[in-house]
Amino acid sequence: MLRRTVFIGLALAAASPLAILSLRSEASSPAIAVAAPAGPSWKVDYANSRLGFVGEQTGKAFQGKFRKFEATIVFDPDNPATARIDVTVDMTSAVTGDKQRDSALPGSDWFKAKEFPVARYVARSVEKKPDGSYVAEGDLTIRGVTRRVPLPFTLTLDGKKATAKGEASLIRSDFGVGQGEFADATWVGLGVKVTIDLRATR
């Protein structure tokens, strides 16, 4: 067992607000079946998009990202109540720039990726706020545990280009992430922030 190894990131969160969006990560994975709706189809600029996370280990913040994720999103900015967002994240693809930490994350103390290879986020509703931002309420499943997670985000449209940015706050222990000596905040903070920065064109 690697001591002081961190859990970070969930999926995510990657629920970006674009009309029809099929996200593909650095390595392609099977598409999620979603009925084709009316509306523009968006292509993600992968080089400039990111599904990231921020955690804390021994009192120091660190950042990471998921290299493999895919989402199918149906979203009309003027009618968010009709949105459908379904995101999967490859839990073996988390990287933080620390070899010890990265090798431990898929293990049984953390993501337990052999048994639960993907995390999934399914939005149940999306609401537009008075300030023009949005909040998705969805079910996030990690390690077989499902919790309702809100994801506030903003959407910027510029002609045929769109940028979605947002972040969600999670407690890793709510999903059973961090077992044994890592179950509390002694070595690894319980709070995790998931961040999205997605760019697309139609």
GROMACS .gro file of N, CA and C in nm, residues 9-14 51-54 166-170 192-196:
model
   60
    9GLY      N    1  -1.051   1.367  -0.815
    9GLY     CA    2  -1.125   1.376  -0.935
    9GLY      C    3  -1.243   1.284  -0.946
   10LEU      N    4  -1.346   1.321  -1.007
   10LEU     CA    5  -1.453   1.233  -1.038
   10LEU      C    6  -1.497   1.272  -1.177
   11ALA      N    7  -1.557   1.204  -1.205
   11ALA     CA    8  -1.604   1.249  -1.330
   11ALA      C    9  -1.700   1.354  -1.324
   12LEU      N   10  -1.685   1.331  -1.331
   12LEU     CA   11  -1.745   1.413  -1.373
   12LEU      C   12  -1.814   1.493  -1.419
   13ALA      N   13  -1.820   1.483  -1.374
   13ALA     CA   14  -1.833   1.621  -1.394
   13ALA      C   15  -1.828   1.668  -1.533
   14ALA      N   16  -1.788   1.634  -1.614
   14ALA     CA   17  -1.771   1.680  -1.752
   14ALA      C   18  -1.901   1.717  -1.816
   51LEU      N   19  -1.101   1.809  -1.838
   51LEU     CA   20  -1.180   1.760  -1.726
   51LEU      C   21  -1.081   1.739  -1.612
   52GLY      N   22  -1.082   1.829  -1.518
   52GLY     CA   23  -0.978   1.827  -1.415
   52GLY      C   24  -1.033   1.809  -1.275
   53PHE      N   25  -0.941   1.809  -1.179
   53PHE     CA   26  -0.979   1.797  -1.039
   53PHE      C   27  -0.869   1.858  -0.953
   54VAL      N   28  -0.908   1.897  -0.834
   54VAL     CA   29  -0.815   1.954  -0.736
   54VAL      C   30  -0.837   1.883  -0.604
  166GLY      N   31  -1.718   2.515  -1.550
  166GLY     CA   32  -1.789   2.493  -1.425
  166GLY      C   33  -1.708   2.412  -1.328
  167GLU      N   34  -1.761   2.397  -1.208
  167GLU     CA   35  -1.695   2.314  -1.108
  167GLU      C   36  -1.797   2.260  -1.009
  168ALA      N   37  -1.768   2.143  -0.957
  168ALA     CA   38  -1.853   2.077  -0.858
  168ALA      C   39  -1.767   2.038  -0.738
  169SER      N   40  -1.825   2.048  -0.620
  169SER     CA   41  -1.754   2.011  -0.498
  169SER      C   42  -1.805   1.877  -0.448
  170LEU      N   43  -1.712   1.787  -0.414
  170LEU     CA   44  -1.746   1.652  -0.371
  170LEU      C   45  -1.676   1.620  -0.240
  192VAL      N   46  -1.296   1.738  -0.266
  192VAL     CA   47  -1.241   1.733  -0.402
  192VAL      C   48  -1.322   1.828  -0.490
  193LYS      N   49  -1.253   1.906  -0.569
  193LYS     CA   50  -1.320   1.995  -0.663
  193LYS      C   51  -1.299   1.942  -0.804
  194VAL      N   52  -1.407   1.924  -0.875
  194VAL     CA   53  -1.402   1.880  -1.015
  194VAL      C   54  -1.425   2.002  -1.104
  195THR      N   55  -1.341   2.018  -1.203
  195THR     CA   56  -1.350   2.135  -1.290
  195THR      C   57  -1.367   2.094  -1.436
  196ILE      N   58  -1.447   2.172  -1.509
  196ILE     CA   59  -1.462   2.149  -1.652
  196ILE      C   60  -1.429   2.277  -1.727
   0.00000   0.00000   0.00000
